[in-house]
Short mmCIF file of C-alpha atoms and ligand atoms in Angstrom, two decimals:
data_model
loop_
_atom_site.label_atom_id
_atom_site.label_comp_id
_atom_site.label_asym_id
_atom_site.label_seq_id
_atom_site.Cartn_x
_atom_site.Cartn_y
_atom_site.Cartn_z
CA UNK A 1 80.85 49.10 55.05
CA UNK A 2 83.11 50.55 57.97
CA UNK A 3 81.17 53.55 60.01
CA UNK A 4 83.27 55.44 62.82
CA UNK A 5 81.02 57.73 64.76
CA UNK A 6 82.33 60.29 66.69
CA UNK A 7 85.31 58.17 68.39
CA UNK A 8 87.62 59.61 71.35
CA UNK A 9 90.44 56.73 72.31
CA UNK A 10 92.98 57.73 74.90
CA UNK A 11 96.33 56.66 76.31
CA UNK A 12 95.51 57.39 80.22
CA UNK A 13 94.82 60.81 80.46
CA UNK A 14 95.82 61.72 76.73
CA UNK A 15 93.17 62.23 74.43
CA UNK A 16 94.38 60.91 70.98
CA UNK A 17 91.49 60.80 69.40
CA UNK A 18 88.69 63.92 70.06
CA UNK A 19 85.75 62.99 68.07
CA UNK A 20 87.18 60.92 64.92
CA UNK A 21 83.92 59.78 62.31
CA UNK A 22 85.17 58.06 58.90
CA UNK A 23 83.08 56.24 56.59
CA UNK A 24 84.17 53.70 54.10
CA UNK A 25 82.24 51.64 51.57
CA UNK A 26 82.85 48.80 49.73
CA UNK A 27 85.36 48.71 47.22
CA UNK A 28 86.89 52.18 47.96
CA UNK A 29 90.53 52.63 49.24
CA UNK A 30 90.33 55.70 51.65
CA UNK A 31 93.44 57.24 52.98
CA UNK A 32 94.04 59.14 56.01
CA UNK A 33 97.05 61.39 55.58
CA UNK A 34 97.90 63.90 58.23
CA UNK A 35 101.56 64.85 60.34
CA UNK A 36 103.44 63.21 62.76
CA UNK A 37 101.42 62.40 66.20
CA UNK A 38 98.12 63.47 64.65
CA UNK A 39 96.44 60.31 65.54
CA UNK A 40 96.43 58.28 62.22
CA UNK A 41 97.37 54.65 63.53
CA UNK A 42 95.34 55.18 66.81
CA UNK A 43 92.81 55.51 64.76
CA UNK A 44 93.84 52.11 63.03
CA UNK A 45 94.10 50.68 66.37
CA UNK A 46 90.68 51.40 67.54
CA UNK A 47 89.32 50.04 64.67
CA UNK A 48 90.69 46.92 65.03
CA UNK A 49 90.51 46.64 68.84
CA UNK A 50 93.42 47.08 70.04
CA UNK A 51 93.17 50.28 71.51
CA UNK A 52 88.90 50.84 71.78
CA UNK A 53 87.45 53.28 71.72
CA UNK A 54 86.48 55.27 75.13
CA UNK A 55 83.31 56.66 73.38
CA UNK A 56 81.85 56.70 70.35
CA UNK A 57 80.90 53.71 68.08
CA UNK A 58 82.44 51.51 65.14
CA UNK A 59 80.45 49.50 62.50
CA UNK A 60 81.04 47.16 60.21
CA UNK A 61 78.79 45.58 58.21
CA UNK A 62 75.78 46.88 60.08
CA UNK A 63 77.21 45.15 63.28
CA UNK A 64 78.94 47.21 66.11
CA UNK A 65 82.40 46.16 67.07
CA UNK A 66 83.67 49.20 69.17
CA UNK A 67 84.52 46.81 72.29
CA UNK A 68 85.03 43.43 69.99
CA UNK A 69 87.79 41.77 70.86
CA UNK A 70 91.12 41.73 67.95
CA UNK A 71 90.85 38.21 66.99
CA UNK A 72 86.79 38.30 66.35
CA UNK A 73 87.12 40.96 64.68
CA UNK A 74 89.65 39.44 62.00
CA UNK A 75 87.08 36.61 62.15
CA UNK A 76 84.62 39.41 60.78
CA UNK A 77 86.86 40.06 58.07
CA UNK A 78 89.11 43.19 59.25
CA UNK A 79 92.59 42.75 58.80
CA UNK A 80 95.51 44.81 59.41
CA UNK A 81 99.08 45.59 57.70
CA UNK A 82 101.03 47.24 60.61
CA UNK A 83 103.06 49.52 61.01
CA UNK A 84 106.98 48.66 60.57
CA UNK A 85 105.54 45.26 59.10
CA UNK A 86 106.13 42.74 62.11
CA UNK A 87 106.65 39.55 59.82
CA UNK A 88 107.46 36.69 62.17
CA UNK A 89 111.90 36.84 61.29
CA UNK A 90 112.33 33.04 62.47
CA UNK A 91 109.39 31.77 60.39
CA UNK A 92 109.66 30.93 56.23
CA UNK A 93 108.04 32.87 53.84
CA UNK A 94 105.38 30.50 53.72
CA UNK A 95 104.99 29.54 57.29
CA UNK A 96 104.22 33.37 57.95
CA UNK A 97 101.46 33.32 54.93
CA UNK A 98 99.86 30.30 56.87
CA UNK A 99 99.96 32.42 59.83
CA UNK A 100 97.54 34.80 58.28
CA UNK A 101 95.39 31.98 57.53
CA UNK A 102 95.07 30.60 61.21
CA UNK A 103 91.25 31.58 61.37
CA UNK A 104 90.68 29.96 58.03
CA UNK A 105 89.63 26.07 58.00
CA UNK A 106 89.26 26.04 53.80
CA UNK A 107 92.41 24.29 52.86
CA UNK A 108 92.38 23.67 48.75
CA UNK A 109 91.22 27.57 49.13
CA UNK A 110 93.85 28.35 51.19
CA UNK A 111 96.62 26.96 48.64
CA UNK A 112 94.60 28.93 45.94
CA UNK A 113 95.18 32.13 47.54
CA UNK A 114 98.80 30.96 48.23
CA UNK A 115 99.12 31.16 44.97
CA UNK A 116 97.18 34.16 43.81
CA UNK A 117 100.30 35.74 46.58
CA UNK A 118 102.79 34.24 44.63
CA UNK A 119 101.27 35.30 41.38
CA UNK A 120 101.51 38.95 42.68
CA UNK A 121 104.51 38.94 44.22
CA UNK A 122 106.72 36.17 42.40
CA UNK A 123 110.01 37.52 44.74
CA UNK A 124 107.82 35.61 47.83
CA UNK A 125 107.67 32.49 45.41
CA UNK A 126 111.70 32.66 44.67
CA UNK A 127 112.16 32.65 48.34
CA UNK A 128 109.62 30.88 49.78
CA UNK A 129 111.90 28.53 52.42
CA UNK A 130 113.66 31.73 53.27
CA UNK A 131 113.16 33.03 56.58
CA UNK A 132 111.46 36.57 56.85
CA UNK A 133 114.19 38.11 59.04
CA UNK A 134 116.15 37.97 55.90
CA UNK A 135 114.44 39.61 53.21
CA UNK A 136 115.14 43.29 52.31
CA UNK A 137 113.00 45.77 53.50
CA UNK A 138 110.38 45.84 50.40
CA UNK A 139 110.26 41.90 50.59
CA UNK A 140 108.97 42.66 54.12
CA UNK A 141 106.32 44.84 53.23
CA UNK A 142 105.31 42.59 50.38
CA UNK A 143 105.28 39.62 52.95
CA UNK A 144 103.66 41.42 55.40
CA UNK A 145 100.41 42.66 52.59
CA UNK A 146 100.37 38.68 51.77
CA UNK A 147 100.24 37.66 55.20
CA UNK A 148 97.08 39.73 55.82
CA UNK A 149 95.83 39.08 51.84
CA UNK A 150 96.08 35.10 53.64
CA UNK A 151 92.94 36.05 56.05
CA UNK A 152 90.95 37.03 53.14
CA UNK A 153 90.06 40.31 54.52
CA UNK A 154 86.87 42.16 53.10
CA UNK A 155 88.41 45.22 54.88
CA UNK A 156 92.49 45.99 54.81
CA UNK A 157 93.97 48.56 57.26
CA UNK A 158 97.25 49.30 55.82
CA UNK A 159 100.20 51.56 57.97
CA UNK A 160 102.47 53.64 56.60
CA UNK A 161 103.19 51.29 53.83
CA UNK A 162 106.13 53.13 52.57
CA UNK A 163 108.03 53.70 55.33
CA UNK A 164 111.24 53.24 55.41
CA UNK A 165 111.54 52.00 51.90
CA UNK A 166 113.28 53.21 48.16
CA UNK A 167 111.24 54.98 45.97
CA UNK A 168 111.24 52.40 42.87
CA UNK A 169 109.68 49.78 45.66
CA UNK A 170 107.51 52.20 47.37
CA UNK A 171 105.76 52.79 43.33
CA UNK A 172 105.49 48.56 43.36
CA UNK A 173 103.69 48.37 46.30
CA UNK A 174 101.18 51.15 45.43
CA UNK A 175 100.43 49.65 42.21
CA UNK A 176 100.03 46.10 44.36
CA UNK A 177 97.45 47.93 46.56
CA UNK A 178 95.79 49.48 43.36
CA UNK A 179 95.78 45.71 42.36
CA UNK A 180 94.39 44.29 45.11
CA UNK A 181 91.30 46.48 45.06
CA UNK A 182 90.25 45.97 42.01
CA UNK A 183 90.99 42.21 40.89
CA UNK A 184 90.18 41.62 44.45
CA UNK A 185 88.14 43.61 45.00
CA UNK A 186 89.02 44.41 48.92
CA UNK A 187 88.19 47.57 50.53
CA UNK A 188 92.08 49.47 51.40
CA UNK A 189 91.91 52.01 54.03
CA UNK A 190 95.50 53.47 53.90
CA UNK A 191 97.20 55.47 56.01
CA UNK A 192 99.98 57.48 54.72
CA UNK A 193 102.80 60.01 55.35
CA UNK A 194 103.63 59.54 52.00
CA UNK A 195 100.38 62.17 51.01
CA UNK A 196 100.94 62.42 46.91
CA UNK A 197 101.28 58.69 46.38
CA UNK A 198 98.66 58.05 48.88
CA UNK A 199 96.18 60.28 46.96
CA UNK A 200 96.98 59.39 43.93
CA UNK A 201 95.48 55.79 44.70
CA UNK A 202 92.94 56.42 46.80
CA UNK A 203 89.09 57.68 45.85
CA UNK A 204 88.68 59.43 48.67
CA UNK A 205 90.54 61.40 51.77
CA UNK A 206 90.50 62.64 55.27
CA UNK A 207 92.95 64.75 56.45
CA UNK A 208 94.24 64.69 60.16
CA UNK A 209 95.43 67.37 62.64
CA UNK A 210 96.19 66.85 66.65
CA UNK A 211 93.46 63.85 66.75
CA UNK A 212 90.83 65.55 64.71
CA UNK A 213 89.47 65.22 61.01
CA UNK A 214 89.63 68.23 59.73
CA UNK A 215 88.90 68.09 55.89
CA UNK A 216 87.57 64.84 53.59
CA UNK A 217 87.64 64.80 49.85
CA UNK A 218 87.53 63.43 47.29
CA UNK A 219 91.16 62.37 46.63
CA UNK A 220 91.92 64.20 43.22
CA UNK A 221 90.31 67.55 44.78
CA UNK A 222 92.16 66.79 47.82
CA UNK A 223 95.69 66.86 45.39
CA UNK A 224 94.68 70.11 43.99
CA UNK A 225 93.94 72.09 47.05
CA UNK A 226 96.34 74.47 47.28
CA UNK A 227 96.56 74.08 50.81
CA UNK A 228 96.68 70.38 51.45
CA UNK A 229 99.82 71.15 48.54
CA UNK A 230 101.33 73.33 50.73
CA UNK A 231 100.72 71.56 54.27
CA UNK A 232 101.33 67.94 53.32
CA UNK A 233 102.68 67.50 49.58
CA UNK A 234 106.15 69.59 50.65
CA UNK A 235 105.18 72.50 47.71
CA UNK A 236 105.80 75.98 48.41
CA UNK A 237 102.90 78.04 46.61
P1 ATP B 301 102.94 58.68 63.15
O1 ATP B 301 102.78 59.04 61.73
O2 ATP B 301 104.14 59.31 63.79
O3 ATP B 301 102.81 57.21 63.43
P2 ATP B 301 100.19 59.08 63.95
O4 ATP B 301 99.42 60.12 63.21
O5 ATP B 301 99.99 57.68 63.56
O6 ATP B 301 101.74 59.43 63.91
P3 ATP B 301 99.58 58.23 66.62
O7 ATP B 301 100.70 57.25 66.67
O8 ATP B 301 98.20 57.71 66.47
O9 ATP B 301 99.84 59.30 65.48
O10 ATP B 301 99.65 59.14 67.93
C1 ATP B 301 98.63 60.07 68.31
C2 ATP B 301 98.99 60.67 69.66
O11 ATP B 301 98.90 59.68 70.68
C3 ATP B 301 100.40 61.25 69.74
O12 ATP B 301 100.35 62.41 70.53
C4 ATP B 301 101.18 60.16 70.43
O13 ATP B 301 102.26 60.71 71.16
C5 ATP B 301 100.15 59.55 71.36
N1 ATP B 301 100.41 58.11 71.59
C6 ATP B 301 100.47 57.14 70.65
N2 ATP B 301 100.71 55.93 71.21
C7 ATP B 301 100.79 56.14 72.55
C8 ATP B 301 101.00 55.30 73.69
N3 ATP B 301 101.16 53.98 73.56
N4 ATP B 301 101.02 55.89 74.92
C9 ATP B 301 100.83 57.23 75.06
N5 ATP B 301 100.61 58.08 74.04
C10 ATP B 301 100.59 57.55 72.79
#
């Protein structure tokens, strides 16, 4: 479904990326796990055109989008969950789920998914006149999943999901994202400090050091290497 080929993205003269490839097909959720500044949501960005890619190419769906603009490629069907959620604060609940629809003309199926949202997350239905800016932090997140779930992506890129957030609601929204790929049945690629919960719902892995993939997995080997363990899961072996 998704093909990055050999990718190297820069900020001026930095070179965040040095030769990122990732492959995704349909119906997997991938995560990317990897430290602090290794490159993990530049990597999101160049997917999804904000920051392209200096060299290298991106496919989806057979068709290259390495120099696509953002908003076409939504229009293709990749949609992103950003980092530190950026729900619109002044907007309802529901005005920032229609926002994620913007590209979409379909309106009985709009109100369907609307409802399939509401159905998932029944704390967005309970405060659906509610301005975002005032929901806790896990209402956020939730908001912010529905708000991309609204532009019926075949492809979600998710950010750091967890951040900032308690444990009970971080294990919520991992079972949500478990839930959306398979009654959904929408491709997740996930990145993740969070490295144990992240494999745990993922197939597959890739593991990132100072811009560079250097191990991919499959996720339950990935768990069990000792050294992943010791490097990412915080266990002294
Ligand atoms: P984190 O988990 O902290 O978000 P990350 O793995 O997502 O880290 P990136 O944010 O992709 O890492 O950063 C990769 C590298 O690019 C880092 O060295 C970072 O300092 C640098 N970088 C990121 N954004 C910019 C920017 N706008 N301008 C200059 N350098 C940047």
């Amino acid at each position: 479904m998704l093909k990055v080929a050999d990718i190297h993205t820069f900020y001026g003269n930095i070179e965040a990326l040095k030769g990122v490839s990732i492959e995704i097909s349909e119906g997997e959720i991938i995560t990317l796990i990897g430290a602090n500044g290794a490159g993990k949501s530049t990597t999101l960005m160049s997917i999804c055109g904000i920051t392209p890619p200096r060299s290298g190419e991106i496919t989806f769906m057979d068709q290259p989008i390495t120099n696509m603009k953002p908003d076409k490629i939504v229009s293709l069907g990749i949609c992103q969950v950003p980092e530190g959620r950026r729900i619109f604060p002044y907007l309802t609940v529901t005005e920032n789920l229609d926002m994620g629809a913007f590209l979409r003309k379909d309106k009985s199926e709009i109100k369907k998914d609307m409802e399939y949202i509401f159905e998932l997350f029944p704390i967005l239905a309970e405060r659906r006149h509610q301005a975002g800016g005032t929901l806790s932090g896990g209402e956020q997140q939730m908001l912010a999943i529905s708000r991309a779930l609204m532009a019926r992506p075949r492809l979600l890129l998710m950010d750091e999901p967890s951040l900032g957030l308690a444990p009970l609601i971080v294990k919520q929204i991992f079972e949500i994202i478990k839930k959306i790929n398979t009654e959904n049945n929408t491709t997740i690629f996930l990145v993740e400090q969070n490295a144990n919960l992240a494999l745990q719902v993922a197939h597959r892995g890739y593991v990132m050091e100072n811009g560079r993939i250097v191990l991919s997995d499959e996720a339950g080997r990935l768990l069990s290497n000792e050294d992943i363990r010791k490097a990412y899961l915080g266990e002294s072996i």
